[in-house]
Short mmCIF file of C-alpha atoms and ligand atoms in Angstrom, two decimals:
data_model
loop_
_atom_site.label_atom_id
_atom_site.label_comp_id
_atom_site.label_asym_id
_atom_site.label_seq_id
_atom_site.Cartn_x
_atom_site.Cartn_y
_atom_site.Cartn_z
CA UNK E 1 51.51 65.36 -80.73
CA UNK E 2 49.27 63.44 -83.05
CA UNK E 3 50.17 60.25 -81.23
CA UNK E 4 49.23 61.61 -77.83
CA UNK E 5 45.93 63.05 -79.06
CA UNK E 6 45.07 59.72 -80.64
CA UNK E 7 45.95 57.89 -77.42
CA UNK E 8 43.70 60.14 -75.37
CA UNK E 9 40.86 59.64 -77.78
CA UNK E 10 41.25 55.85 -77.69
CA UNK E 11 41.43 55.79 -73.90
CA UNK E 12 38.45 58.06 -73.69
CA UNK E 13 36.43 55.55 -75.68
CA UNK E 14 37.78 52.57 -73.72
CA UNK E 15 36.97 54.13 -70.36
CA UNK E 16 33.62 55.46 -71.50
CA UNK E 17 32.67 51.91 -72.45
CA UNK E 18 33.94 50.54 -69.13
CA UNK E 19 31.51 52.72 -67.20
CA UNK E 20 28.30 52.09 -69.12
CA UNK E 21 25.01 52.83 -67.45
CA UNK E 22 25.63 56.28 -66.00
CA UNK E 23 24.47 58.38 -68.92
CA UNK E 24 25.44 61.67 -67.28
CA UNK E 25 29.02 60.35 -67.03
CA UNK E 26 29.13 59.50 -70.68
CA UNK E 27 31.39 62.43 -71.43
CA UNK E 28 33.80 61.69 -68.61
CA UNK E 29 36.93 59.59 -69.06
CA UNK E 30 36.66 56.55 -66.75
CA UNK E 31 33.55 58.20 -65.30
CA UNK E 32 35.56 60.82 -63.43
CA UNK E 33 37.85 63.03 -65.59
CA UNK E 34 36.84 65.77 -67.99
CA UNK E 35 38.62 65.87 -71.35
CA UNK E 36 40.63 68.82 -70.08
CA UNK E 37 41.71 66.97 -66.94
CA UNK E 38 42.54 63.88 -68.97
CA UNK E 39 44.70 65.95 -71.32
CA UNK E 40 46.67 67.25 -68.31
CA UNK E 41 47.03 63.70 -66.99
CA UNK E 42 48.35 62.65 -70.40
CA UNK E 43 51.24 65.09 -69.90
CA UNK E 44 52.35 63.15 -66.78
CA UNK E 45 52.84 59.70 -68.32
CA UNK E 46 54.56 57.65 -69.64
CA UNK E 47 58.04 58.27 -68.32
CA UNK E 48 60.38 58.06 -71.32
CA UNK E 49 64.16 57.61 -71.09
CA UNK E 50 66.14 60.39 -69.38
CA UNK E 51 67.04 63.33 -71.64
CA UNK E 52 70.48 63.39 -73.30
CA UNK E 53 73.25 65.52 -71.82
CA UNK E 54 75.68 66.56 -74.56
CA UNK E 55 78.04 68.05 -71.97
CA UNK E 56 79.00 64.49 -70.97
CA UNK E 57 80.23 62.43 -73.89
CA UNK E 58 80.60 59.35 -71.67
CA UNK E 59 76.99 59.39 -70.48
CA UNK E 60 75.95 56.31 -72.47
CA UNK E 61 79.28 54.47 -72.28
CA UNK E 62 78.68 51.16 -70.42
CA UNK E 63 82.32 50.96 -69.30
CA UNK E 64 82.09 54.45 -67.81
CA UNK E 65 78.83 53.51 -66.03
CA UNK E 66 80.38 50.34 -64.58
CA UNK E 67 83.32 52.43 -63.37
CA UNK E 68 80.91 55.00 -61.94
CA UNK E 69 79.10 52.29 -60.00
CA UNK E 70 82.38 51.30 -58.31
CA UNK E 71 83.25 54.91 -57.56
CA UNK E 72 79.85 55.36 -55.92
CA UNK E 73 81.11 53.09 -53.12
CA UNK E 74 84.71 54.36 -53.02
CA UNK E 75 85.76 55.88 -49.67
CA UNK E 76 89.54 56.02 -50.23
CA UNK E 77 89.67 59.71 -51.13
CA UNK E 78 87.51 61.04 -48.27
CA UNK E 79 89.21 63.67 -46.10
CA UNK E 80 89.06 63.98 -42.29
CA UNK E 81 85.68 63.85 -40.56
CA UNK E 82 84.97 67.10 -38.76
CA UNK E 83 82.06 65.66 -36.78
CA UNK E 84 82.52 62.15 -35.45
CA UNK E 85 80.03 59.54 -34.35
CA UNK E 86 78.71 60.69 -30.97
CA UNK E 87 76.78 57.48 -30.41
CA UNK E 88 73.50 58.97 -31.59
CA UNK E 89 74.07 60.94 -34.82
CA UNK E 90 74.89 58.08 -37.19
CA UNK E 91 78.36 59.58 -37.79
CA UNK E 92 80.77 57.75 -40.07
CA UNK E 93 83.69 57.36 -37.64
CA UNK E 94 85.78 59.36 -35.18
CA UNK E 95 86.51 63.02 -35.82
CA UNK E 96 89.74 63.29 -37.81
CA UNK E 97 89.45 59.86 -39.45
CA UNK E 98 89.91 59.77 -43.22
CA UNK E 99 88.59 57.35 -45.84
CA UNK E 100 85.13 57.07 -44.27
CA UNK E 101 82.71 58.78 -46.69
CA UNK E 102 81.35 57.47 -50.01
CA UNK E 103 78.38 58.50 -52.13
CA UNK E 104 76.58 55.47 -50.72
CA UNK E 105 76.97 56.90 -47.20
CA UNK E 106 74.04 59.22 -47.96
CA UNK E 107 72.40 57.45 -50.91
CA UNK E 108 71.45 53.91 -49.73
CA UNK E 109 68.80 51.22 -50.02
CA UNK E 110 66.49 50.54 -52.97
CA UNK E 111 65.73 54.27 -53.42
CA UNK E 112 69.25 55.52 -52.62
CA UNK E 113 68.36 57.95 -49.84
CA UNK E 114 70.00 58.74 -46.48
CA UNK E 115 69.17 55.91 -44.05
CA UNK E 116 71.90 56.71 -41.53
CA UNK E 117 72.06 60.33 -40.35
CA UNK E 118 70.17 60.88 -37.10
CA UNK E 119 67.89 62.75 -36.91
CA UNK E 120 67.20 62.00 -40.53
CA UNK E 121 66.27 65.42 -41.90
CA UNK E 122 69.80 66.64 -42.74
CA UNK E 123 72.80 64.61 -43.96
CA UNK E 124 75.96 63.93 -41.93
CA UNK E 125 79.13 63.49 -43.99
CA UNK E 126 82.39 65.09 -42.87
CA UNK E 127 80.03 67.65 -41.32
CA UNK E 128 76.31 68.35 -41.32
CA UNK E 129 75.05 69.25 -44.81
CA UNK E 130 72.01 71.39 -43.98
CA UNK E 131 69.77 69.59 -46.50
CA UNK E 132 67.85 66.38 -46.78
CA UNK E 133 69.64 63.87 -49.01
CA UNK E 134 68.01 63.13 -52.35
CA UNK E 135 66.97 59.91 -54.07
CA UNK E 136 69.29 58.89 -56.91
CA UNK E 137 66.51 56.96 -58.65
CA UNK E 138 65.29 58.95 -61.67
CA UNK E 139 67.68 61.79 -60.80
CA UNK E 140 68.81 61.95 -64.45
CA UNK E 141 65.40 63.39 -65.42
CA UNK E 142 66.22 66.71 -63.77
CA UNK E 143 67.56 68.87 -66.56
CA UNK E 144 69.52 70.95 -66.44
CA UNK E 145 69.28 72.07 -62.81
CA UNK E 146 70.67 69.69 -60.23
CA UNK E 147 70.28 70.10 -56.45
CA UNK E 148 67.40 71.77 -54.71
CA UNK E 149 68.68 75.25 -55.50
CA UNK E 150 70.02 74.37 -58.97
CA UNK E 151 73.60 74.86 -57.80
CA UNK E 152 74.84 72.76 -60.72
CA UNK E 153 73.82 72.58 -64.36
CA UNK E 154 74.74 68.96 -65.08
CA UNK E 155 74.68 65.63 -63.34
CA UNK E 156 78.41 65.13 -63.82
CA UNK E 157 79.38 68.43 -62.21
CA UNK E 158 77.13 67.59 -59.24
CA UNK E 159 78.88 64.25 -58.91
CA UNK E 160 82.24 65.86 -58.07
CA UNK E 161 81.23 69.01 -56.22
CA UNK E 162 81.07 67.14 -52.89
CA UNK E 163 84.73 66.07 -53.11
CA UNK E 164 86.07 69.49 -52.11
CA UNK E 165 82.99 70.51 -50.12
CA UNK E 166 84.04 70.51 -46.47
CA UNK E 167 80.70 69.17 -45.18
CA UNK E 168 80.64 66.37 -47.79
CA UNK E 169 83.98 64.63 -48.33
CA UNK E 170 86.21 67.42 -46.95
CA UNK E 171 88.78 66.21 -49.44
CA UNK E 172 90.78 67.49 -52.40
CA UNK E 173 91.27 66.69 -56.05
CA UNK E 174 94.81 65.47 -55.35
CA UNK E 175 93.52 62.98 -52.78
CA UNK E 176 91.04 61.87 -55.42
CA UNK E 177 93.75 61.61 -58.11
CA UNK E 178 95.92 59.42 -55.90
CA UNK E 179 92.99 57.18 -54.94
CA UNK E 180 92.04 56.71 -58.60
CA UNK E 181 95.67 56.06 -59.56
CA UNK E 182 96.24 53.58 -56.72
CA UNK E 183 92.96 51.66 -56.96
CA UNK E 184 91.51 52.14 -60.45
CA UNK E 185 94.27 53.19 -62.82
CA UNK E 186 93.79 50.47 -65.45
CA UNK E 187 90.04 50.93 -65.58
CA UNK E 188 90.40 54.70 -65.80
CA UNK E 189 93.02 54.49 -68.55
CA UNK E 190 90.87 52.09 -70.58
CA UNK E 191 88.02 54.64 -70.71
CA UNK E 192 89.64 58.07 -70.70
CA UNK E 193 92.33 59.78 -72.68
CA UNK E 194 95.04 60.71 -71.76
CA UNK E 195 96.19 58.01 -69.33
CA UNK E 196 96.88 59.04 -65.75
CA UNK E 197 100.39 60.40 -65.33
CA UNK E 198 102.76 57.74 -63.87
CA UNK E 199 104.18 60.45 -61.61
CA UNK E 200 101.00 59.95 -59.54
CA UNK E 201 102.74 56.81 -58.29
CA UNK E 202 104.20 57.71 -54.88
CA UNK E 203 107.32 55.65 -55.76
CA UNK E 204 107.92 57.57 -58.97
CA UNK E 205 111.06 59.69 -59.16
CA UNK E 206 108.76 62.59 -60.09
CA UNK E 207 106.21 61.95 -57.34
CA UNK E 208 106.74 65.43 -55.89
CA UNK E 209 104.91 66.90 -58.89
CA UNK E 210 101.64 65.59 -57.45
CA UNK E 211 101.35 66.32 -53.71
CA UNK E 212 99.23 63.98 -51.57
CA UNK E 213 96.63 66.59 -50.69
CA UNK E 214 96.08 69.79 -52.65
CA UNK E 215 93.25 71.78 -54.18
CA UNK E 216 92.82 75.21 -55.73
CA UNK E 217 93.76 77.82 -53.20
CA UNK E 218 96.18 75.65 -51.20
CA UNK E 219 99.93 76.46 -51.35
CA UNK E 220 100.66 72.89 -52.54
CA UNK E 221 98.31 73.42 -55.50
CA UNK E 222 99.75 76.79 -56.39
CA UNK E 223 103.22 75.20 -56.50
CA UNK E 224 102.18 72.75 -59.23
CA UNK E 225 102.65 73.46 -62.95
CA UNK E 226 99.56 74.51 -64.87
CA UNK E 227 99.85 71.33 -66.98
CA UNK E 228 99.83 69.11 -63.90
CA UNK E 229 96.95 71.08 -62.40
CA UNK E 230 94.96 70.61 -65.60
CA UNK E 231 95.75 66.91 -65.70
CA UNK E 232 94.26 66.48 -62.22
CA UNK E 233 91.25 68.71 -62.91
CA UNK E 234 90.46 66.81 -66.10
CA UNK E 235 90.63 63.55 -64.11
CA UNK E 236 88.14 65.02 -61.66
CA UNK E 237 85.74 65.96 -64.47
CA UNK E 238 86.08 62.44 -65.90
CA UNK E 239 85.24 60.89 -62.53
CA UNK E 240 82.09 63.03 -62.48
CA UNK E 241 81.20 61.89 -65.99
CA UNK E 242 81.58 58.22 -65.03
CA UNK E 243 79.42 58.71 -61.94
CA UNK E 244 76.78 60.48 -64.04
CA UNK E 245 76.80 57.63 -66.59
CA UNK E 246 76.01 55.28 -63.70
CA UNK E 247 73.29 57.54 -62.25
CA UNK E 248 71.63 57.72 -65.67
CA UNK E 249 70.93 53.97 -65.45
CA UNK E 250 69.01 54.33 -62.18
CA UNK E 251 65.58 54.59 -63.72
CA UNK E 252 62.25 53.43 -62.30
CA UNK E 253 59.21 53.37 -64.58
CA UNK E 254 55.82 51.64 -64.81
CA UNK E 255 54.17 52.88 -61.66
CA UNK E 256 50.52 51.90 -61.13
CA UNK E 257 49.71 55.45 -62.23
CA UNK E 258 51.40 54.83 -65.61
CA UNK E 259 49.48 51.60 -66.10
CA UNK E 260 46.30 53.48 -65.35
CA UNK E 261 47.01 56.20 -67.89
CA UNK E 262 47.90 53.49 -70.42
CA UNK E 263 44.38 52.13 -70.08
CA UNK E 264 44.40 49.67 -67.16
CA UNK E 265 41.40 51.09 -65.34
CA UNK E 266 41.87 49.17 -62.08
CA UNK E 267 45.63 49.81 -61.76
CA UNK E 268 44.81 52.45 -59.13
CA UNK E 269 41.85 52.54 -56.74
CA UNK E 270 38.92 54.97 -56.69
CA UNK E 271 40.42 57.09 -53.89
CA UNK E 272 43.63 57.52 -55.91
CA UNK E 273 41.57 58.55 -58.96
CA UNK E 274 39.82 61.20 -56.89
CA UNK E 275 43.25 62.30 -55.63
CA UNK E 276 44.53 62.53 -59.19
CA UNK E 277 41.56 64.70 -60.09
CA UNK E 278 42.49 67.04 -57.24
CA UNK E 279 46.18 66.97 -58.27
CA UNK E 280 45.39 68.25 -61.77
CA UNK E 281 42.46 70.39 -60.63
CA UNK E 282 41.40 72.04 -57.40
CA UNK E 283 44.65 71.37 -55.50
CA UNK E 284 46.76 72.94 -58.26
CA UNK E 285 49.75 70.63 -57.76
CA UNK E 286 50.20 70.18 -61.51
CA UNK E 287 51.02 73.89 -61.87
CA UNK E 288 54.56 72.98 -60.79
CA UNK E 289 54.73 69.17 -60.61
CA UNK E 290 54.00 69.13 -64.32
CA UNK E 291 55.93 66.52 -66.31
CA UNK E 292 56.32 62.71 -66.32
CA UNK E 293 58.93 63.10 -63.59
CA UNK E 294 56.54 65.48 -61.85
CA UNK E 295 58.83 68.52 -61.86
CA UNK E 296 58.71 71.48 -64.24
CA UNK E 297 62.50 71.83 -63.68
CA UNK E 298 61.91 75.39 -62.62
CA UNK E 299 62.15 77.33 -59.37
CA UNK E 300 59.23 78.31 -57.17
CA UNK E 301 58.41 79.61 -53.72
CA UNK E 302 55.96 77.32 -51.95
CA UNK E 303 56.08 79.33 -48.73
CA UNK E 304 58.14 76.93 -46.62
CA UNK E 305 59.49 78.32 -43.35
CA UNK E 306 62.63 76.21 -43.04
CA UNK E 307 63.19 74.55 -39.69
CA UNK E 308 64.75 71.52 -38.08
CA UNK E 309 67.99 70.29 -36.54
CA UNK E 310 71.13 71.21 -38.52
CA UNK E 311 69.07 73.27 -40.99
CA UNK E 312 70.04 76.79 -42.05
CA UNK E 313 66.75 78.65 -41.69
CA UNK E 314 67.60 81.71 -43.76
CA UNK E 315 68.93 80.04 -46.92
CA UNK E 316 67.74 81.96 -49.97
CA UNK E 317 67.47 79.00 -52.35
CA UNK E 318 68.02 79.79 -56.02
CA UNK E 319 69.35 83.26 -55.20
CA UNK E 320 72.25 81.79 -53.18
CA UNK E 321 73.18 79.39 -56.00
CA UNK E 322 73.86 81.83 -58.83
CA UNK E 323 77.36 83.05 -57.97
CA UNK E 324 78.69 79.52 -57.54
CA UNK E 325 76.91 78.25 -60.65
CA UNK E 326 78.28 80.97 -62.92
CA UNK E 327 81.78 80.75 -61.45
CA UNK E 328 81.97 76.94 -61.36
CA UNK E 329 84.90 75.74 -63.50
CA UNK E 330 82.86 72.56 -64.13
CA UNK E 331 79.72 74.29 -65.42
CA UNK E 332 78.19 73.50 -68.82
CA UNK E 333 79.94 76.35 -70.63
CA UNK E 334 83.35 75.70 -69.09
CA UNK E 335 86.40 74.05 -70.60
CA UNK E 336 85.62 70.59 -69.18
CA UNK E 337 82.16 70.50 -70.74
CA UNK E 338 81.87 68.35 -73.87
CA UNK E 339 79.44 70.87 -75.36
CA UNK E 340 80.05 74.41 -74.09
CA UNK E 341 77.30 75.80 -76.35
CA UNK E 342 74.13 74.35 -74.81
CA UNK E 343 73.08 77.84 -73.70
CA UNK E 344 72.01 76.55 -70.28
CA UNK E 345 73.42 79.56 -68.50
CA UNK E 346 72.02 82.15 -70.90
CA UNK E 347 70.02 84.73 -69.00
CA UNK E 348 71.00 83.35 -65.59
CA UNK E 349 71.58 86.38 -63.35
CA UNK E 350 71.39 87.01 -59.65
CA UNK E 351 68.18 88.86 -58.97
CA UNK E 352 66.15 89.56 -55.81
CA UNK E 353 63.21 87.79 -57.41
CA UNK E 354 65.09 84.52 -56.89
CA UNK E 355 65.06 84.79 -53.09
CA UNK E 356 63.26 81.85 -51.52
CA UNK E 357 62.82 79.88 -54.75
CA UNK E 358 63.64 76.18 -54.81
CA UNK E 359 63.57 73.69 -57.66
CA UNK E 360 60.31 71.76 -57.93
CA UNK E 361 61.00 68.26 -56.63
CA UNK E 362 60.03 65.27 -58.73
CA UNK E 363 57.37 63.08 -57.13
CA UNK E 364 58.09 59.62 -58.53
CA UNK E 365 58.37 56.98 -55.72
CA UNK E 366 57.65 59.82 -53.32
CA UNK E 367 55.98 57.46 -50.80
CA UNK E 368 59.33 55.64 -50.42
CA UNK E 369 61.58 58.65 -49.74
CA UNK E 370 60.59 60.52 -46.58
CA UNK E 371 61.29 62.96 -45.05
CA UNK E 372 60.23 65.77 -47.38
CA UNK E 373 61.39 69.18 -48.65
CA UNK E 374 65.02 70.32 -48.84
CA UNK E 375 64.90 70.60 -45.07
CA UNK E 376 63.43 67.16 -44.48
CA UNK E 377 61.00 68.83 -42.09
CA UNK E 378 57.90 66.78 -42.95
CA UNK E 379 57.97 63.10 -42.04
CA UNK E 380 54.81 62.05 -43.90
CA UNK E 381 52.89 62.88 -47.06
CA UNK E 382 49.92 63.74 -44.84
CA UNK E 383 52.00 66.57 -43.34
CA UNK E 384 52.98 67.76 -46.83
CA UNK E 385 49.36 67.83 -47.96
CA UNK E 386 48.34 69.69 -44.77
CA UNK E 387 51.07 72.23 -45.53
CA UNK E 388 49.76 72.88 -49.06
CA UNK E 389 46.17 72.82 -47.85
CA UNK E 390 46.96 75.72 -45.55
CA UNK E 391 48.50 77.65 -48.46
CA UNK E 392 52.04 77.15 -47.18
CA UNK E 393 53.32 78.70 -43.97
CA UNK E 394 51.99 82.07 -42.80
CA UNK E 395 55.42 83.56 -42.06
CA UNK E 396 59.07 82.75 -41.63
CA UNK E 397 59.80 81.90 -45.28
CA UNK E 398 62.18 83.83 -47.53
CA UNK E 399 60.89 85.96 -50.41
CA UNK E 400 57.34 85.92 -51.78
CA UNK E 401 55.03 82.93 -52.25
CA UNK E 402 54.00 81.91 -55.76
CA UNK E 403 50.47 83.10 -56.60
CA UNK E 404 49.16 79.55 -56.84
CA UNK E 405 50.12 78.74 -53.24
CA UNK E 406 46.80 79.56 -51.54
CA UNK E 407 44.58 77.77 -48.98
CA UNK E 408 42.90 74.85 -50.76
CA UNK E 409 40.02 74.14 -48.37
CA UNK E 410 40.30 70.39 -48.89
CA UNK E 411 38.18 68.12 -46.71
CA UNK E 412 39.85 65.35 -44.69
CA UNK E 413 38.61 62.85 -47.28
CA UNK E 414 40.12 64.90 -50.11
CA UNK E 415 43.44 65.18 -48.31
CA UNK E 416 43.58 61.44 -47.89
CA UNK E 417 42.64 60.94 -51.56
CA UNK E 418 45.58 63.13 -52.57
CA UNK E 419 47.97 61.05 -50.44
CA UNK E 420 46.49 57.88 -51.93
CA UNK E 421 47.23 59.22 -55.41
CA UNK E 422 50.84 60.15 -54.50
CA UNK E 423 51.30 56.55 -53.38
CA UNK E 424 50.56 55.28 -56.90
CA UNK E 425 53.73 56.92 -58.27
CA UNK E 426 56.10 54.17 -57.12
CA UNK E 427 57.50 52.35 -60.13
CA UNK E 428 59.57 49.19 -60.46
CA UNK E 429 62.68 48.96 -58.30
CA UNK E 430 65.94 49.15 -60.24
CA UNK E 431 67.85 45.90 -60.69
CA UNK E 432 69.81 44.84 -57.57
CA UNK E 433 72.83 44.52 -59.88
CA UNK E 434 72.82 48.30 -60.23
CA UNK E 435 72.71 48.82 -56.47
CA UNK E 436 75.48 46.37 -55.66
CA UNK E 437 78.79 47.50 -54.21
CA UNK E 438 80.98 46.39 -57.11
CA UNK E 439 84.12 47.48 -55.26
CA UNK E 440 83.61 44.74 -52.71
CA UNK E 441 85.48 41.53 -53.52
C1 HEC B 501 77.11 63.47 -46.63
C2 HEC B 501 76.02 63.02 -47.43
C3 HEC B 501 76.20 62.93 -48.92
C4 HEC B 501 77.21 62.33 -49.63
C5 HEC B 501 78.45 61.67 -49.10
C6 HEC B 501 76.84 62.45 -51.03
N1 HEC B 501 75.65 63.10 -51.14
FE1 HEC B 501 74.63 63.42 -52.85
N2 HEC B 501 73.31 64.58 -51.82
C7 HEC B 501 73.31 64.76 -50.47
C8 HEC B 501 72.35 65.79 -50.12
C9 HEC B 501 72.05 66.31 -48.74
C10 HEC B 501 71.76 66.20 -51.33
C11 HEC B 501 70.70 67.26 -51.52
C12 HEC B 501 71.40 68.56 -51.80
C13 HEC B 501 70.46 69.52 -52.41
O1 HEC B 501 69.98 69.26 -53.50
O2 HEC B 501 70.15 70.52 -51.82
C14 HEC B 501 72.40 65.42 -52.39
C15 HEC B 501 72.10 65.55 -53.74
C16 HEC B 501 72.71 64.82 -54.73
C17 HEC B 501 72.35 64.91 -56.12
C18 HEC B 501 71.31 65.85 -56.72
C19 HEC B 501 69.92 65.36 -56.52
C20 HEC B 501 68.89 66.30 -57.09
O3 HEC B 501 67.73 66.10 -56.75
O4 HEC B 501 69.22 67.22 -57.85
C21 HEC B 501 73.16 64.03 -56.80
C22 HEC B 501 73.16 63.76 -58.29
C23 HEC B 501 74.03 63.43 -55.82
N3 HEC B 501 73.72 63.91 -54.57
C24 HEC B 501 75.03 62.52 -56.13
C25 HEC B 501 76.03 62.17 -55.23
C26 HEC B 501 77.24 61.48 -55.61
C27 HEC B 501 77.58 61.00 -56.99
C28 HEC B 501 77.99 61.36 -54.47
C29 HEC B 501 79.38 60.79 -54.35
C30 HEC B 501 80.41 61.42 -55.13
C31 HEC B 501 77.21 61.96 -53.39
N4 HEC B 501 76.04 62.44 -53.89
C32 HEC B 501 77.63 61.99 -52.07
C33 HEC B 501 74.10 64.11 -49.56
C34 HEC B 501 75.24 63.42 -49.88
C1 HEC B 502 54.23 76.76 -56.87
C2 HEC B 502 54.74 75.48 -57.28
C3 HEC B 502 54.28 74.26 -56.53
C4 HEC B 502 53.00 73.81 -56.34
C5 HEC B 502 51.70 74.46 -56.82
C6 HEC B 502 53.10 72.60 -55.58
N1 HEC B 502 54.40 72.31 -55.33
FE1 HEC B 502 55.10 70.70 -54.33
N2 HEC B 502 56.98 71.45 -54.43
C7 HEC B 502 57.34 72.63 -55.03
C8 HEC B 502 58.70 72.94 -54.72
C9 HEC B 502 59.48 74.16 -55.20
C10 HEC B 502 59.17 71.91 -53.89
C11 HEC B 502 60.55 71.79 -53.22
C12 HEC B 502 60.53 72.68 -52.01
C13 HEC B 502 61.67 72.46 -51.06
O1 HEC B 502 62.38 71.45 -51.15
O2 HEC B 502 61.86 73.30 -50.20
C14 HEC B 502 58.04 71.00 -53.72
C15 HEC B 502 58.09 69.85 -52.94
C16 HEC B 502 57.04 68.95 -52.81
C17 HEC B 502 57.12 67.69 -52.13
C18 HEC B 502 58.34 67.16 -51.40
C19 HEC B 502 59.17 66.30 -52.31
C20 HEC B 502 60.40 65.75 -51.64
O3 HEC B 502 60.94 64.75 -52.17
O4 HEC B 502 60.87 66.30 -50.63
C21 HEC B 502 55.90 67.08 -52.25
C22 HEC B 502 55.52 65.72 -51.71
C23 HEC B 502 55.06 67.97 -52.99
N3 HEC B 502 55.77 69.11 -53.31
C24 HEC B 502 53.74 67.72 -53.31
C25 HEC B 502 52.87 68.69 -53.80
C26 HEC B 502 51.45 68.55 -53.85
C27 HEC B 502 50.68 67.32 -53.40
C28 HEC B 502 50.95 69.72 -54.35
C29 HEC B 502 49.51 70.12 -54.51
C30 HEC B 502 48.74 70.15 -53.30
C31 HEC B 502 52.09 70.57 -54.64
N4 HEC B 502 53.24 69.92 -54.28
C32 HEC B 502 52.00 71.85 -55.19
C33 HEC B 502 56.53 73.41 -55.84
C34 HEC B 502 55.15 73.32 -55.88
#
């Protein structure tokens, strides 16, 4: 605390000196921000390292991260496509084909977003996931709620949920186990304990213990011993932990905005400074986009009437997530968590007040990751700012709008200043080494 106060004081002096002459501005930081505004701005920068996740003991293991990077590109375990390429939807192959989906299918390019599904608002895997795909850069800052409705309470559990999700990989944990055994056994065994069971080898005399395709609920799964089931489920959790270790490295810092807050007065232009003043003031954005990753990690109703191709218009957001979250065998208090006592799920109950709430999205590199909202229904930041300027939609949204979502009465110049500010949040691109398909020869 002391450090931050001191920093603000020093910057205040530095900026006050930079704008000599205008005596009436003498009190204003950089000639534009009140002390109160500058204190709020100080809460938004710098971006430190992502928070620790004690439920994943491999999260800082470089070998696990290197393995996770390979797995990000692995398609071998993907189940049959339910919707094929129709020549215009960006589909991943013909309906019924297997081995076509990887994480990188929907998380591509320097910002790891969906660059393929057409139209680009929702994501096409084995089927249409009725959501816009998310950037993987800086995803490890969301804590603990992952996904737009907080369906998961750790990055590692998110990283495996798609395997058995029909619209994602439409696969099974036994398909995954065989793919890991066939393609990555040595690397897996070097990181995790116990080693994968040699009966996963299809040529093993005991191969029948591990069917080719089975998951909880299927007759093949129910026929397995509990020990063999647990062996496969633990493997699945470990795969999630390796993927999460990789995702934790995908960090982008040092945006022009950060350099500005650190004292470089001309790191952002005057329009962006005016936009920043609106962001922490009259436009009220900072009420929810409130931390260095620009999300308060909480759930709000911004009055969005969901619409668009392949979108489910009556999703209830946080409300719909609770049953799955509490019942998820991979949640933070479950047996596969490396710290079941984090208390993340304390007080989480399904309640009507959660209808229509979504997790506040982070806004780092926001200019690089259109379209916007969980529905991908806005193509530009101008459209997003118009939406907030009107106080959200008038009707058609679920639940009740947050009190702070009201018409803002911004002028056209103010709206463009706000967009200019949002464009200063793009930090350094992550190293190409971290984006490389390390599975490829
Ligand atoms: C078919 C497309 C698709 C595939 C394949 C896919 N994802 Fe995603 N991913 C999405 C979509 C869509 C979302 C947004 C879901 C939501 O939050 O509502 C998402 C969200 C996420 C998030 C949470 C982001 C956030 O803001 O909380 C993580 C982490 C993630 N994906 C990791 C992965 C990993 C790891 C894989 C591979 C095992 C993967 N994804 C495969 C489409 C995909
Ligand atoms: C009441 C809390 C709240 C306030 C105030 C708020 N937001 Fe949001 N914001 C959210 C939530 C929640 C989402 C995610 C909604 C969704 O995906 O459906 C979001 C999403 C966004 C997105 C889309 C991000 C993406 O990657 O899709 C942008 C951009 C954004 N807000 C900018 C702003 C700006 C600019 C302001 C001020 C004018 C603002 N927000 C005010 C809660 C808020």
